[in-house]
PDB file of C-alpha atoms and ligand atoms in Angstrom:
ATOM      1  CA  UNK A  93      76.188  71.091  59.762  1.00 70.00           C
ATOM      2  CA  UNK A  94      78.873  73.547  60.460  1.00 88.00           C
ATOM      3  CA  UNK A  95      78.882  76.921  59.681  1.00 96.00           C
ATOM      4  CA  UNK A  96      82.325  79.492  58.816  1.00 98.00           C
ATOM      5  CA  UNK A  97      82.830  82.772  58.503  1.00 98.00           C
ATOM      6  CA  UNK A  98      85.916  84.951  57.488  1.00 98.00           C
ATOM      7  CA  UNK A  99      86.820  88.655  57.640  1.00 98.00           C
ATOM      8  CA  UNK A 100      89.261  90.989  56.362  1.00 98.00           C
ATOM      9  CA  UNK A 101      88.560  94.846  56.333  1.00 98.00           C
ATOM     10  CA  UNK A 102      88.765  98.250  58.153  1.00 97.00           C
ATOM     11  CA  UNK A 103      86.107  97.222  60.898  1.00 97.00           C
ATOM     12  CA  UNK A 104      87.314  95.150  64.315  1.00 97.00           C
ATOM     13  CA  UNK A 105      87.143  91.624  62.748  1.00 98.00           C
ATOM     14  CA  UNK A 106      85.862  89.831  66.624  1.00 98.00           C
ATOM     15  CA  UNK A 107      82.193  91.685  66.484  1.00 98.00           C
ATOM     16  CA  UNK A 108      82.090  91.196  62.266  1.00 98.00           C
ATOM     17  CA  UNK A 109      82.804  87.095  63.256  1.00 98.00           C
ATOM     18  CA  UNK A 110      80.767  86.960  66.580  1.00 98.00           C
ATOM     19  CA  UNK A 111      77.523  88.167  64.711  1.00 98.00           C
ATOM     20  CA  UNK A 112      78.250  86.055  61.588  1.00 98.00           C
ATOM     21  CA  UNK A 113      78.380  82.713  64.399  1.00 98.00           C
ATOM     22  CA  UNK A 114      75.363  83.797  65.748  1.00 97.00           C
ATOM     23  CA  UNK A 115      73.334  83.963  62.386  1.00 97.00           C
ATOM     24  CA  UNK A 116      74.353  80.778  61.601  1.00 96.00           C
ATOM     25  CA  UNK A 117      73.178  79.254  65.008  1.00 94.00           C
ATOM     26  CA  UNK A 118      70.128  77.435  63.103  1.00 94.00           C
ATOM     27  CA  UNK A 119      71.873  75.275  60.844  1.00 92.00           C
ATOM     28  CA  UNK A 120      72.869  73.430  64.696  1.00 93.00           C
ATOM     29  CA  UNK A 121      76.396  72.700  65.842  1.00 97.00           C
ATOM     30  CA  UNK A 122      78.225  71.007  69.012  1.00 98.00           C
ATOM     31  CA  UNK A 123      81.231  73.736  69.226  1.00 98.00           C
ATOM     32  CA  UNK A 124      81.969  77.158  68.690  1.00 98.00           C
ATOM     33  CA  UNK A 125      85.626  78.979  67.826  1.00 98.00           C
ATOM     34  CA  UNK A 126      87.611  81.822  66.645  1.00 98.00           C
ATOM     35  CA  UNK A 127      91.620  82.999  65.043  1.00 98.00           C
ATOM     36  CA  UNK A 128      91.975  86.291  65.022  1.00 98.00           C
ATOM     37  CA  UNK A 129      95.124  87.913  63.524  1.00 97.00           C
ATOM     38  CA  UNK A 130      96.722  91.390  65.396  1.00 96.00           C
ATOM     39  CA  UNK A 131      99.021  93.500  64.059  1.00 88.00           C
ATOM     40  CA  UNK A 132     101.684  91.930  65.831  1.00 83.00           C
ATOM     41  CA  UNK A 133     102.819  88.605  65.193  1.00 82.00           C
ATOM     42  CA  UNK A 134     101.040  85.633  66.732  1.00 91.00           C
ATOM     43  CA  UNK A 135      97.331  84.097  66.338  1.00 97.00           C
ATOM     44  CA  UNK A 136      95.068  84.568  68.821  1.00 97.00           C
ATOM     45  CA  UNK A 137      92.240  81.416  68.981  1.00 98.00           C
ATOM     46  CA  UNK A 138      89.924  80.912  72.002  1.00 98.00           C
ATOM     47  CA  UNK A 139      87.385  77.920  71.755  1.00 98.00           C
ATOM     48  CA  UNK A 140      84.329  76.234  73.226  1.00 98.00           C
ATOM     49  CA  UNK A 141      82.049  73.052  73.418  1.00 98.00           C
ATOM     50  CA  UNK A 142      78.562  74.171  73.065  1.00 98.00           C
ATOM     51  CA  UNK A 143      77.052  77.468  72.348  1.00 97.00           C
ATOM     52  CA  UNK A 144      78.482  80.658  70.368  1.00 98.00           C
ATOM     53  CA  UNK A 145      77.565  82.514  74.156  1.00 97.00           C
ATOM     54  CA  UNK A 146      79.546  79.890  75.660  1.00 98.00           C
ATOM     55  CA  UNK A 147      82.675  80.656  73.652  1.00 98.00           C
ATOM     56  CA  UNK A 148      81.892  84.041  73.929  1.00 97.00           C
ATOM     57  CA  UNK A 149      82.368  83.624  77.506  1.00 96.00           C
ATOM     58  CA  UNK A 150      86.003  82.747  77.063  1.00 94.00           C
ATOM     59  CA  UNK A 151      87.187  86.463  75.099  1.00 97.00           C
ATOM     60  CA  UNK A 152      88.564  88.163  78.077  1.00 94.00           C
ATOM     61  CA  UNK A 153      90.634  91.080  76.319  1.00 94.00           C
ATOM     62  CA  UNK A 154      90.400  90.102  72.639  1.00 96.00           C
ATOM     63  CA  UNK A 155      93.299  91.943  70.826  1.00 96.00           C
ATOM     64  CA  UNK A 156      92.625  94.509  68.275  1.00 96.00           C
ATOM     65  CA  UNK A 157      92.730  92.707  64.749  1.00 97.00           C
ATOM     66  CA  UNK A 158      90.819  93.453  61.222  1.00 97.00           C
ATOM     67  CA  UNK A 159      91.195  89.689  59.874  1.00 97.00           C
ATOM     68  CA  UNK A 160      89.724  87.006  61.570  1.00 98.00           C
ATOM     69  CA  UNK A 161      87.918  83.398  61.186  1.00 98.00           C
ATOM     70  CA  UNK A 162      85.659  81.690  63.221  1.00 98.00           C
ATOM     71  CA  UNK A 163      83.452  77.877  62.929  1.00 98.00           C
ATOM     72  CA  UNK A 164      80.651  76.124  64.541  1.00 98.00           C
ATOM     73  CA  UNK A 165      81.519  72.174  64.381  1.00 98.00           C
ATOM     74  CA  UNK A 166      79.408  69.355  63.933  1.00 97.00           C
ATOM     75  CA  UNK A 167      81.819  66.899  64.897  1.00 98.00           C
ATOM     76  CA  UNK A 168      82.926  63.584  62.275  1.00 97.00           C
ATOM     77  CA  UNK A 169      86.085  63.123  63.352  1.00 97.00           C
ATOM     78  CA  UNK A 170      86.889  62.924  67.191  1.00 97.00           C
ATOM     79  CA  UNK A 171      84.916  63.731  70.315  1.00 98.00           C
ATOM     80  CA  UNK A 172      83.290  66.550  70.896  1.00 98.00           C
ATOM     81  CA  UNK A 173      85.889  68.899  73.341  1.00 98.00           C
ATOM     82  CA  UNK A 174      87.341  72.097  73.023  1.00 98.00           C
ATOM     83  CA  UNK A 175      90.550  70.728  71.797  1.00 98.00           C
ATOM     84  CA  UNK A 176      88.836  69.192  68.801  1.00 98.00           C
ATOM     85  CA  UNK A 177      87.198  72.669  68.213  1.00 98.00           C
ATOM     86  CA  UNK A 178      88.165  74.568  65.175  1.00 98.00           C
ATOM     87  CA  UNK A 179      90.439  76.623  64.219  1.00 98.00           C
ATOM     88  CA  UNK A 180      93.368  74.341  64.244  1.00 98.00           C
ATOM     89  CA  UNK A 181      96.518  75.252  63.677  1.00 98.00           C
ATOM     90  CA  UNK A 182     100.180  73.747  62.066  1.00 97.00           C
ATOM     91  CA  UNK A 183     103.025  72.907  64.621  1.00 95.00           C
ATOM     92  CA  UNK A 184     104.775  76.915  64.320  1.00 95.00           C
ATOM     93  CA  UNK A 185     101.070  77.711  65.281  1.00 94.00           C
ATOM     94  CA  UNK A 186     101.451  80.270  61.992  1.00 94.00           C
ATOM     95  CA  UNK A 187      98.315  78.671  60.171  1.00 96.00           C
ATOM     96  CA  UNK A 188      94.769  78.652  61.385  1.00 98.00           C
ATOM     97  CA  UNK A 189      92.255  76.428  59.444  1.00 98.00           C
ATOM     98  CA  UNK A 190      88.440  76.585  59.549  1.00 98.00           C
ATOM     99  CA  UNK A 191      86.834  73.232  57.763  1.00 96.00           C
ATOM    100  CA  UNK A 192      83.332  71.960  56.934  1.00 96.00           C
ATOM    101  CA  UNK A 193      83.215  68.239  56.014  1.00 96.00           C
ATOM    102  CA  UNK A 194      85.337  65.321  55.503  1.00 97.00           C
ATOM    103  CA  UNK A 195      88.378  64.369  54.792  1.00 97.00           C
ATOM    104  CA  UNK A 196      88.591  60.894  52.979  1.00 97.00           C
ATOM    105  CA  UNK A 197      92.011  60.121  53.347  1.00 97.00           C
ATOM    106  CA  UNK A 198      92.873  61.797  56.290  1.00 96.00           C
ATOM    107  CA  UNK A 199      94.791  58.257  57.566  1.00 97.00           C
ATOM    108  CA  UNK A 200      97.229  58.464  55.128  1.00 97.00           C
ATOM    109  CA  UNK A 201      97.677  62.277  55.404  1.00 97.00           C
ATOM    110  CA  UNK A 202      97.891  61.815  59.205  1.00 97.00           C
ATOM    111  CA  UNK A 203     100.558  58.552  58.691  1.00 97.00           C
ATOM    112  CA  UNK A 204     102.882  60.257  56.565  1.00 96.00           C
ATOM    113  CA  UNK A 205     102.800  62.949  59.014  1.00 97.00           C
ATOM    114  CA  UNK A 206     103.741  61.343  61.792  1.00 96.00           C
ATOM    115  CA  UNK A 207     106.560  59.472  60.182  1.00 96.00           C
ATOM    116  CA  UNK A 208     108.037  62.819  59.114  1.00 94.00           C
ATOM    117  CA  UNK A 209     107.841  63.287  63.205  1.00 95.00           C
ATOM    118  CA  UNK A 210     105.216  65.943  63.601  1.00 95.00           C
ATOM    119  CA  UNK A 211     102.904  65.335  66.193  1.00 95.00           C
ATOM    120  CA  UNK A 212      98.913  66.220  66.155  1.00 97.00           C
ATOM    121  CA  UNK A 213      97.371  67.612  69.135  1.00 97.00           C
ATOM    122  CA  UNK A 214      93.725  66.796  68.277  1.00 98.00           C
ATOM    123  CA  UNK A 215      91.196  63.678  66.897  1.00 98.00           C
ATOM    124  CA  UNK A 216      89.982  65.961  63.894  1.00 98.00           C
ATOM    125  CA  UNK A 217      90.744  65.657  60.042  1.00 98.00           C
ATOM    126  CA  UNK A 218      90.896  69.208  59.705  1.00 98.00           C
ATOM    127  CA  UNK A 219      93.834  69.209  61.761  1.00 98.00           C
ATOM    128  CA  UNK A 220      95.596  67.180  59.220  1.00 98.00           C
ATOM    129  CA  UNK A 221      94.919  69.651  56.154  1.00 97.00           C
ATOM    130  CA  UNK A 222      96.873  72.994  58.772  1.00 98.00           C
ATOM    131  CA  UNK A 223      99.994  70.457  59.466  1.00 98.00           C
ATOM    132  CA  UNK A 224      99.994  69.788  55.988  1.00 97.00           C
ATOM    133  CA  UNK A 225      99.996  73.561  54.478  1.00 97.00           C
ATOM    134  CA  UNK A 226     102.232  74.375  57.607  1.00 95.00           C
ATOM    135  CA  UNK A 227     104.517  71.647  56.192  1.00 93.00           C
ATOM    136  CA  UNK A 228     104.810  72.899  52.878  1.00 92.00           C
TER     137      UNK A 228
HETATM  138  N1  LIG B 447      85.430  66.928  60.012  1.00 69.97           N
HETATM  139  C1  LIG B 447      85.633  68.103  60.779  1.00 69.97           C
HETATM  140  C2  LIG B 447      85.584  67.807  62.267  1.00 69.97           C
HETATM  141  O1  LIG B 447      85.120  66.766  62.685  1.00 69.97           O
HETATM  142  C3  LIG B 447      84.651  69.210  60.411  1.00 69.97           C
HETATM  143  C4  LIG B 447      83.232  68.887  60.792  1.00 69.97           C
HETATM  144  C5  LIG B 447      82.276  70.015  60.393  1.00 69.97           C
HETATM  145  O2  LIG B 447      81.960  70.107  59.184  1.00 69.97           O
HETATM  146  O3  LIG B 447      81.917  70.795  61.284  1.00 69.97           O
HETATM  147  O4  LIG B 447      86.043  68.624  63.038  1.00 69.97           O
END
């Protein structure tokens, strides 16, 4: 069962997420990963297979931002690798998505994509749903 967290506020958002990941370490989960959003323009995502101190391994010089998301993934839709690791993001990497569950008609979604020529980097359904709002 995955878990999400979100934050928007006057505090650094990493720490605010981190914590919130750890808490919901219980509920189990196969992959760990964060978006933050600094002032200036660009997302900043790092991700991991396996534990929250795993991906916490990976934040060498996290920039300063107060809005932020962050998952642990229980995998239904493609392997378990960092790549399939949420957030995922549209093609002008300008949306970040965090996702718990399934969804149904994610081979149509994905079809219809990829006629329209955009190209998914990852196995997940969740990836589908950020090229879609990217699209529109
Ligand atoms: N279906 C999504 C995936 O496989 C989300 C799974 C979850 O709820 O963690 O990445």
């Amino acid at each position: 069962m995955c878990g999400i967290v979100g934050y928007v506020g006057h505090r650094d958002a990493l720490p605010v997420l981190l914590e919130g990941l750890r808490r919901l370490e219980y509920r189990g989960y196969d992959s760990a990963g964060v978006a933050l959003r600094p002032a200036d323009p660009g997302l900043w995502i790092r991700k991991s297979v396996g534990r929250v101190s795993d991906l916490t391994a990976r934040l060498e010089a996290p920039p300063a931002a107060r809005l932020g998301i962050a998952h642990t993934r229980w995998a239904t839709h493609g392997g378990v690798t960092d790549g399939n690791a949420h957030p995922h993001t549209d093609a002008a990497g300008r949306v970040a998505l965090v996702h718990n569950g399934v969804i149904e008609n994610m081979t149509q979604l994905k079809g219809a994509l990829e006629k329209d020529g955009v190209r998914l980097v990852s196995e997940t359904d969740t990836e589908v749903l950020a090229q879609l709002i990217g699209r529109y």
